[in-house]
PDB file of C-alpha atoms in Angstrom:
ATOM      1  CA  UNK A   1       2.976 -18.627  12.476  1.00 95.00           C
ATOM      2  CA  UNK A   2       1.596 -15.300  11.214  1.00 96.00           C
ATOM      3  CA  UNK A   3      -1.910 -13.955  11.819  1.00 96.00           C
ATOM      4  CA  UNK A   4      -2.491 -12.736   8.248  1.00 96.00           C
ATOM      5  CA  UNK A   5      -1.197 -13.111   4.728  1.00 95.00           C
ATOM      6  CA  UNK A   6       0.027  -9.525   4.793  1.00 94.00           C
ATOM      7  CA  UNK A   7       1.999 -10.116   8.012  1.00 96.00           C
ATOM      8  CA  UNK A   8       3.581 -13.183   6.424  1.00 96.00           C
ATOM      9  CA  UNK A   9       4.502 -11.134   3.367  1.00 95.00           C
ATOM     10  CA  UNK A  10       6.132  -8.420   5.495  1.00 94.00           C
ATOM     11  CA  UNK A  11       8.199 -10.971   7.445  1.00 96.00           C
ATOM     12  CA  UNK A  12       9.287 -12.844   4.325  1.00 97.00           C
ATOM     13  CA  UNK A  13      10.620  -9.636   2.800  1.00 95.00           C
ATOM     14  CA  UNK A  14      13.155  -9.601   5.633  1.00 95.00           C
ATOM     15  CA  UNK A  15      13.558 -13.376   6.051  1.00 97.00           C
ATOM     16  CA  UNK A  16      12.690 -14.803   2.620  1.00 96.00           C
ATOM     17  CA  UNK A  17      13.609 -18.399   3.492  1.00 96.00           C
ATOM     18  CA  UNK A  18      11.548 -18.555   6.684  1.00 97.00           C
ATOM     19  CA  UNK A  19       8.676 -21.023   6.442  1.00 95.00           C
ATOM     20  CA  UNK A  20       5.540 -19.335   7.747  1.00 96.00           C
ATOM     21  CA  UNK A  21       2.089 -20.820   8.260  1.00 95.00           C
ATOM     22  CA  UNK A  22      -0.832 -18.382   8.355  1.00 96.00           C
ATOM     23  CA  UNK A  23      -3.443 -19.007  11.031  1.00 97.00           C
ATOM     24  CA  UNK A  24      -5.999 -16.262  11.515  1.00 97.00           C
ATOM     25  CA  UNK A  25      -7.121 -15.126  14.972  1.00 96.00           C
ATOM     26  CA  UNK A  26     -10.126 -16.987  16.368  1.00 94.00           C
ATOM     27  CA  UNK A  27     -13.470 -15.334  17.038  1.00 95.00           C
ATOM     28  CA  UNK A  28     -16.074 -16.157  19.675  1.00 92.00           C
ATOM     29  CA  UNK A  29     -19.283 -16.438  17.672  1.00 89.00           C
ATOM     30  CA  UNK A  30     -21.318 -17.296  20.780  1.00 87.00           C
ATOM     31  CA  UNK A  31     -20.456 -14.029  22.489  1.00 78.00           C
ATOM     32  CA  UNK A  32     -21.433 -11.969  19.472  1.00 82.00           C
ATOM     33  CA  UNK A  33     -24.941 -13.426  19.538  1.00 79.00           C
ATOM     34  CA  UNK A  34     -25.539 -11.886  22.976  1.00 74.00           C
ATOM     35  CA  UNK A  35     -27.779  -9.060  24.100  1.00 76.00           C
ATOM     36  CA  UNK A  36     -27.147  -5.466  23.151  1.00 80.00           C
ATOM     37  CA  UNK A  37     -27.568  -2.194  24.983  1.00 74.00           C
ATOM     38  CA  UNK A  38     -29.144   0.396  22.705  1.00 81.00           C
ATOM     39  CA  UNK A  39     -28.541   3.681  24.477  1.00 82.00           C
ATOM     40  CA  UNK A  40     -30.222   7.018  23.879  1.00 86.00           C
ATOM     41  CA  UNK A  41     -26.907   8.141  22.382  1.00 83.00           C
ATOM     42  CA  UNK A  42     -27.104   5.466  19.699  1.00 88.00           C
ATOM     43  CA  UNK A  43     -30.699   6.332  18.845  1.00 90.00           C
ATOM     44  CA  UNK A  44     -29.858  10.036  18.712  1.00 92.00           C
ATOM     45  CA  UNK A  45     -26.916   9.542  16.332  1.00 93.00           C
ATOM     46  CA  UNK A  46     -28.587   7.145  13.866  1.00 96.00           C
ATOM     47  CA  UNK A  47     -27.978   6.754  11.003  1.00 97.00           C
ATOM     48  CA  UNK A  48     -24.209   6.504  11.330  1.00 98.00           C
ATOM     49  CA  UNK A  49     -21.153   4.727  10.007  1.00 98.00           C
ATOM     50  CA  UNK A  50     -18.774   3.227  12.555  1.00 98.00           C
ATOM     51  CA  UNK A  51     -15.075   2.803  13.246  1.00 98.00           C
ATOM     52  CA  UNK A  52     -13.622   0.935  16.228  1.00 97.00           C
ATOM     53  CA  UNK A  53      -9.975   1.003  17.296  1.00 95.00           C
ATOM     54  CA  UNK A  54      -7.417   2.999  19.247  1.00 94.00           C
ATOM     55  CA  UNK A  55      -6.739   6.516  18.004  1.00 95.00           C
ATOM     56  CA  UNK A  56      -3.434   5.772  16.292  1.00 94.00           C
ATOM     57  CA  UNK A  57      -2.090   7.028  12.995  1.00 94.00           C
ATOM     58  CA  UNK A  58      -1.821   3.538  11.478  1.00 94.00           C
ATOM     59  CA  UNK A  59      -5.600   3.168  11.867  1.00 96.00           C
ATOM     60  CA  UNK A  60      -5.986   5.852   9.189  1.00 96.00           C
ATOM     61  CA  UNK A  61      -8.604   8.015  10.882  1.00 97.00           C
ATOM     62  CA  UNK A  62      -7.155  11.139   9.282  1.00 97.00           C
ATOM     63  CA  UNK A  63      -8.172   9.592   5.959  1.00 98.00           C
ATOM     64  CA  UNK A  64     -11.508   8.119   7.031  1.00 98.00           C
ATOM     65  CA  UNK A  65     -12.656  11.466   8.459  1.00 98.00           C
ATOM     66  CA  UNK A  66     -11.783  13.177   5.190  1.00 98.00           C
ATOM     67  CA  UNK A  67     -13.658  10.433   3.339  1.00 98.00           C
ATOM     68  CA  UNK A  68     -16.683  11.050   5.530  1.00 98.00           C
ATOM     69  CA  UNK A  69     -16.429  14.780   4.803  1.00 98.00           C
ATOM     70  CA  UNK A  70     -16.932  14.016   1.108  1.00 97.00           C
ATOM     71  CA  UNK A  71     -19.835  11.681   1.875  1.00 97.00           C
ATOM     72  CA  UNK A  72     -21.461  14.109   4.317  1.00 96.00           C
ATOM     73  CA  UNK A  73     -22.200  16.588   1.536  1.00 91.00           C
ATOM     74  CA  UNK A  74     -24.390  14.005  -0.207  1.00 95.00           C
ATOM     75  CA  UNK A  75     -25.899  12.178   2.782  1.00 97.00           C
ATOM     76  CA  UNK A  76     -26.997  15.077   4.964  1.00 94.00           C
ATOM     77  CA  UNK A  77     -28.358  13.066   7.895  1.00 96.00           C
ATOM     78  CA  UNK A  78     -25.459  10.596   8.203  1.00 98.00           C
ATOM     79  CA  UNK A  79     -23.090  10.729  11.204  1.00 98.00           C
ATOM     80  CA  UNK A  80     -19.729   9.093  11.922  1.00 98.00           C
ATOM     81  CA  UNK A  81     -18.899   7.432  15.268  1.00 97.00           C
ATOM     82  CA  UNK A  82     -15.360   6.458  16.262  1.00 97.00           C
ATOM     83  CA  UNK A  83     -15.052   4.143  19.277  1.00 96.00           C
ATOM     84  CA  UNK A  84     -11.498   4.108  20.596  1.00 93.00           C
ATOM     85  CA  UNK A  85      -9.098   5.134  23.326  1.00 90.00           C
ATOM     86  CA  UNK A  86      -6.578   7.933  23.056  1.00 87.00           C
ATOM     87  CA  UNK A  87      -8.618  11.131  22.953  1.00 82.00           C
ATOM     88  CA  UNK A  88      -5.887  13.067  24.773  1.00 83.00           C
ATOM     89  CA  UNK A  89      -3.122  12.151  22.321  1.00 91.00           C
ATOM     90  CA  UNK A  90      -1.471  14.476  19.808  1.00 95.00           C
ATOM     91  CA  UNK A  91      -2.977  12.382  17.032  1.00 95.00           C
ATOM     92  CA  UNK A  92      -6.464  12.830  18.463  1.00 95.00           C
ATOM     93  CA  UNK A  93      -5.925  16.584  18.518  1.00 95.00           C
ATOM     94  CA  UNK A  94      -4.935  16.396  14.851  1.00 97.00           C
ATOM     95  CA  UNK A  95      -8.146  14.520  14.094  1.00 97.00           C
ATOM     96  CA  UNK A  96     -10.212  17.152  15.851  1.00 96.00           C
ATOM     97  CA  UNK A  97      -8.518  19.830  13.730  1.00 97.00           C
ATOM     98  CA  UNK A  98      -9.504  17.934  10.565  1.00 98.00           C
ATOM     99  CA  UNK A  99     -13.063  17.671  11.870  1.00 98.00           C
ATOM    100  CA  UNK A 100     -13.175  21.417  12.517  1.00 97.00           C
ATOM    101  CA  UNK A 101     -11.640  22.255   9.127  1.00 97.00           C
ATOM    102  CA  UNK A 102     -14.433  20.292   7.448  1.00 97.00           C
ATOM    103  CA  UNK A 103     -17.196  21.726   9.666  1.00 97.00           C
ATOM    104  CA  UNK A 104     -18.069  18.278  11.030  1.00 97.00           C
ATOM    105  CA  UNK A 105     -18.165  19.011  14.770  1.00 97.00           C
ATOM    106  CA  UNK A 106     -21.850  18.062  14.933  1.00 96.00           C
ATOM    107  CA  UNK A 107     -21.482  14.942  12.791  1.00 97.00           C
ATOM    108  CA  UNK A 108     -18.295  13.135  13.924  1.00 98.00           C
ATOM    109  CA  UNK A 109     -18.296  11.791  17.474  1.00 96.00           C
ATOM    110  CA  UNK A 110     -15.701  10.026  19.622  1.00 95.00           C
ATOM    111  CA  UNK A 111     -16.766   7.373  22.134  1.00 93.00           C
ATOM    112  CA  UNK A 112     -14.340   5.922  24.680  1.00 83.00           C
ATOM    113  CA  UNK A 113     -13.578   2.244  24.126  1.00 69.00           C
ATOM    114  CA  UNK A 114     -14.014   1.841  27.893  1.00 75.00           C
ATOM    115  CA  UNK A 115     -17.682   1.026  27.298  1.00 81.00           C
ATOM    116  CA  UNK A 116     -18.815  -2.496  28.142  1.00 83.00           C
ATOM    117  CA  UNK A 117     -19.200  -5.229  25.531  1.00 84.00           C
ATOM    118  CA  UNK A 118     -22.983  -5.043  25.334  1.00 85.00           C
ATOM    119  CA  UNK A 119     -22.804  -1.311  24.653  1.00 88.00           C
ATOM    120  CA  UNK A 120     -20.212  -1.950  21.956  1.00 91.00           C
ATOM    121  CA  UNK A 121     -22.540  -4.527  20.409  1.00 92.00           C
ATOM    122  CA  UNK A 122     -25.217  -1.862  20.361  1.00 93.00           C
ATOM    123  CA  UNK A 123     -22.991   0.493  18.358  1.00 94.00           C
ATOM    124  CA  UNK A 124     -22.108  -2.257  15.877  1.00 95.00           C
ATOM    125  CA  UNK A 125     -25.625  -3.553  15.335  1.00 94.00           C
ATOM    126  CA  UNK A 126     -27.132  -0.136  14.682  1.00 95.00           C
ATOM    127  CA  UNK A 127     -24.483   1.087  12.235  1.00 97.00           C
ATOM    128  CA  UNK A 128     -24.992   1.361   8.488  1.00 98.00           C
ATOM    129  CA  UNK A 129     -21.453   0.389   7.567  1.00 98.00           C
ATOM    130  CA  UNK A 130     -18.050  -0.287   9.141  1.00 98.00           C
ATOM    131  CA  UNK A 131     -15.161   1.919   8.052  1.00 98.00           C
ATOM    132  CA  UNK A 132     -11.498   1.404   8.932  1.00 98.00           C
ATOM    133  CA  UNK A 133      -8.836   2.424   6.420  1.00 97.00           C
ATOM    134  CA  UNK A 134      -5.442   1.596   7.965  1.00 96.00           C
ATOM    135  CA  UNK A 135      -2.160   2.679   6.459  1.00 94.00           C
ATOM    136  CA  UNK A 136       1.447   1.789   7.128  1.00 88.00           C
ATOM    137  CA  UNK A 137       3.134   4.325   9.381  1.00 81.00           C
ATOM    138  CA  UNK A 138       6.884   3.990   9.993  1.00 80.00           C
ATOM    139  CA  UNK A 139       6.721   0.175   9.815  1.00 82.00           C
ATOM    140  CA  UNK A 140       3.605   0.055  11.995  1.00 86.00           C
ATOM    141  CA  UNK A 141       0.711  -1.619  10.189  1.00 90.00           C
ATOM    142  CA  UNK A 142      -2.616  -3.332  10.810  1.00 91.00           C
ATOM    143  CA  UNK A 143      -1.618  -6.974  11.195  1.00 91.00           C
ATOM    144  CA  UNK A 144      -5.150  -8.339  11.044  1.00 95.00           C
ATOM    145  CA  UNK A 145      -7.989  -6.363  12.600  1.00 93.00           C
ATOM    146  CA  UNK A 146     -10.337  -8.264  14.912  1.00 95.00           C
ATOM    147  CA  UNK A 147     -12.736  -5.326  14.592  1.00 96.00           C
ATOM    148  CA  UNK A 148     -13.448  -6.423  11.008  1.00 97.00           C
ATOM    149  CA  UNK A 149     -14.722  -9.743  12.375  1.00 97.00           C
ATOM    150  CA  UNK A 150     -16.774  -7.935  15.005  1.00 96.00           C
ATOM    151  CA  UNK A 151     -18.312  -5.850  12.225  1.00 97.00           C
ATOM    152  CA  UNK A 152     -18.923  -8.908  10.058  1.00 97.00           C
ATOM    153  CA  UNK A 153     -20.591 -10.747  12.948  1.00 95.00           C
ATOM    154  CA  UNK A 154     -22.904  -7.753  13.209  1.00 95.00           C
ATOM    155  CA  UNK A 155     -23.757  -8.050   9.519  1.00 96.00           C
ATOM    156  CA  UNK A 156     -22.040  -4.821   8.490  1.00 98.00           C
ATOM    157  CA  UNK A 157     -20.688  -4.030   5.040  1.00 98.00           C
ATOM    158  CA  UNK A 158     -17.020  -3.037   5.359  1.00 98.00           C
ATOM    159  CA  UNK A 159     -14.752  -0.470   3.725  1.00 98.00           C
ATOM    160  CA  UNK A 160     -11.036  -1.099   4.343  1.00 98.00           C
ATOM    161  CA  UNK A 161      -7.652  -0.822   2.609  1.00 97.00           C
ATOM    162  CA  UNK A 162      -5.283  -2.965   0.595  1.00 97.00           C
ATOM    163  CA  UNK A 163      -1.784  -3.769   1.912  1.00 93.00           C
ATOM    164  CA  UNK A 164      -3.019  -4.504   5.412  1.00 94.00           C
ATOM    165  CA  UNK A 165      -4.460  -7.329   7.477  1.00 93.00           C
ATOM    166  CA  UNK A 166      -7.886  -6.356   6.133  1.00 95.00           C
ATOM    167  CA  UNK A 167      -7.160  -8.453   3.034  1.00 95.00           C
ATOM    168  CA  UNK A 168      -7.374 -11.526   5.298  1.00 96.00           C
ATOM    169  CA  UNK A 169     -10.003 -10.277   7.745  1.00 97.00           C
ATOM    170  CA  UNK A 170     -12.494  -9.392   4.997  1.00 98.00           C
ATOM    171  CA  UNK A 171     -13.318 -10.733   1.543  1.00 97.00           C
ATOM    172  CA  UNK A 172     -13.215  -8.158  -1.216  1.00 97.00           C
ATOM    173  CA  UNK A 173     -16.441  -7.745  -3.213  1.00 97.00           C
ATOM    174  CA  UNK A 174     -18.095 -10.319  -0.932  1.00 98.00           C
ATOM    175  CA  UNK A 175     -18.539  -8.375   2.286  1.00 98.00           C
ATOM    176  CA  UNK A 176     -16.109  -5.504   1.752  1.00 98.00           C
ATOM    177  CA  UNK A 177     -14.771  -2.943  -0.663  1.00 98.00           C
ATOM    178  CA  UNK A 178     -11.014  -2.400  -0.400  1.00 98.00           C
ATOM    179  CA  UNK A 179      -9.398   0.865  -1.466  1.00 98.00           C
ATOM    180  CA  UNK A 180      -5.800   2.107  -1.734  1.00 98.00           C
ATOM    181  CA  UNK A 181      -4.206   3.469   1.434  1.00 96.00           C
ATOM    182  CA  UNK A 182      -4.187   7.230   2.012  1.00 96.00           C
ATOM    183  CA  UNK A 183      -6.950   7.770  -0.537  1.00 98.00           C
ATOM    184  CA  UNK A 184      -9.981   9.452   1.094  1.00 98.00           C
ATOM    185  CA  UNK A 185     -11.629   9.965  -2.294  1.00 98.00           C
ATOM    186  CA  UNK A 186     -11.633   6.224  -3.037  1.00 98.00           C
ATOM    187  CA  UNK A 187     -12.947   5.475   0.463  1.00 98.00           C
ATOM    188  CA  UNK A 188     -15.747   8.021   0.006  1.00 98.00           C
ATOM    189  CA  UNK A 189     -16.716   6.442  -3.323  1.00 98.00           C
ATOM    190  CA  UNK A 190     -16.818   2.996  -1.677  1.00 98.00           C
ATOM    191  CA  UNK A 191     -19.051   4.257   1.142  1.00 98.00           C
ATOM    192  CA  UNK A 192     -21.477   5.822  -1.312  1.00 98.00           C
ATOM    193  CA  UNK A 193     -21.462   2.745  -3.518  1.00 98.00           C
ATOM    194  CA  UNK A 194     -22.706   0.661  -0.594  1.00 98.00           C
ATOM    195  CA  UNK A 195     -25.093   3.111   1.062  1.00 98.00           C
ATOM    196  CA  UNK A 196     -26.718   4.201  -2.191  1.00 97.00           C
ATOM    197  CA  UNK A 197     -27.216   0.631  -3.387  1.00 97.00           C
ATOM    198  CA  UNK A 198     -29.685  -1.228  -1.110  1.00 97.00           C
ATOM    199  CA  UNK A 199     -29.186  -4.523  -2.957  1.00 97.00           C
ATOM    200  CA  UNK A 200     -25.409  -4.419  -2.515  1.00 98.00           C
ATOM    201  CA  UNK A 201     -25.785  -3.408   1.128  1.00 97.00           C
ATOM    202  CA  UNK A 202     -28.116  -6.340   1.798  1.00 97.00           C
ATOM    203  CA  UNK A 203     -25.794  -8.722  -0.054  1.00 98.00           C
ATOM    204  CA  UNK A 204     -22.811  -7.603   2.051  1.00 98.00           C
ATOM    205  CA  UNK A 205     -24.945  -7.853   5.209  1.00 96.00           C
ATOM    206  CA  UNK A 206     -25.766 -11.502   4.519  1.00 97.00           C
ATOM    207  CA  UNK A 207     -22.254 -12.333   3.346  1.00 98.00           C
ATOM    208  CA  UNK A 208     -20.606 -10.782   6.406  1.00 97.00           C
ATOM    209  CA  UNK A 209     -22.511 -13.103   8.723  1.00 95.00           C
ATOM    210  CA  UNK A 210     -21.391 -16.095   6.673  1.00 97.00           C
ATOM    211  CA  UNK A 211     -17.805 -14.905   6.318  1.00 97.00           C
ATOM    212  CA  UNK A 212     -17.141 -14.605  10.050  1.00 97.00           C
ATOM    213  CA  UNK A 213     -17.963 -18.304  10.538  1.00 96.00           C
ATOM    214  CA  UNK A 214     -14.583 -19.085   8.934  1.00 96.00           C
ATOM    215  CA  UNK A 215     -12.901 -17.696  12.063  1.00 96.00           C
ATOM    216  CA  UNK A 216     -14.722 -19.749  14.688  1.00 95.00           C
ATOM    217  CA  UNK A 217     -12.312 -20.084  17.625  1.00 95.00           C
ATOM    218  CA  UNK A 218     -12.838 -23.856  17.837  1.00 94.00           C
ATOM    219  CA  UNK A 219     -11.671 -24.238  14.243  1.00 94.00           C
ATOM    220  CA  UNK A 220      -8.646 -22.013  14.800  1.00 96.00           C
ATOM    221  CA  UNK A 221      -7.699 -23.935  17.963  1.00 96.00           C
ATOM    222  CA  UNK A 222      -7.755 -27.176  15.985  1.00 96.00           C
ATOM    223  CA  UNK A 223      -5.308 -25.702  13.451  1.00 96.00           C
ATOM    224  CA  UNK A 224      -2.841 -24.845  16.235  1.00 96.00           C
ATOM    225  CA  UNK A 225      -3.191 -28.300  17.799  1.00 96.00           C
ATOM    226  CA  UNK A 226      -2.430 -29.915  14.441  1.00 95.00           C
ATOM    227  CA  UNK A 227       0.784 -27.900  14.112  1.00 94.00           C
ATOM    228  CA  UNK A 228       1.876 -28.679  17.687  1.00 94.00           C
ATOM    229  CA  UNK A 229       1.223 -32.389  17.174  1.00 95.00           C
ATOM    230  CA  UNK A 230       3.252 -32.412  13.947  1.00 93.00           C
ATOM    231  CA  UNK A 231       6.159 -30.717  15.697  1.00 91.00           C
ATOM    232  CA  UNK A 232       6.047 -33.139  18.628  1.00 95.00           C
ATOM    233  CA  UNK A 233       6.091 -36.115  16.248  1.00 91.00           C
ATOM    234  CA  UNK A 234       9.335 -34.893  14.689  1.00 79.00           C
TER     235      UNK A 234
END
């Protein structure tokens, strides 16, 4: 069993005769309908686009920050929040250098992922758009991306990349725009296309909330039970 079509594809390149069934990760829709904590920090930073995930190279933050730099020139009041652990890593220091090079110190902000779930909900529900542009890094890749479902449950339009688990976790041109990996210019164009088009943004908002229903954990559990029962019968 693989958690995404892309993961299946990567495995079958090595083991082409291996039979693989794709079952996506389940998502707790009940939890995501809970209360939010809207902190003063959130209110102060609005409007903002959001990324969530550990500060690792395969998450593509070096590209998403550069994409935001291009967007920031046109949308002067927009900020960028990255929620994720790893601020003391070498990669995080590289990201901070990119931020400084683009004069974005007062517009790109890191928040520790140690915040509680209700605070995280607050960041999601007050964002304008969810941005995560993963890329393959020395055989490390984004296998699925639960954060895309968290964003969808919050009604966010999504910008992500091809050749990653995002192709299963989102639906292109329905609630997301997918761009090539390592292409900040394409990501910037996608962000602007959504934020400068209220009708498209609203469409993606509505579609995201419908899309995430496909990953209801009860439905996913049933798929696993069916496979186990078939195996036991044989």
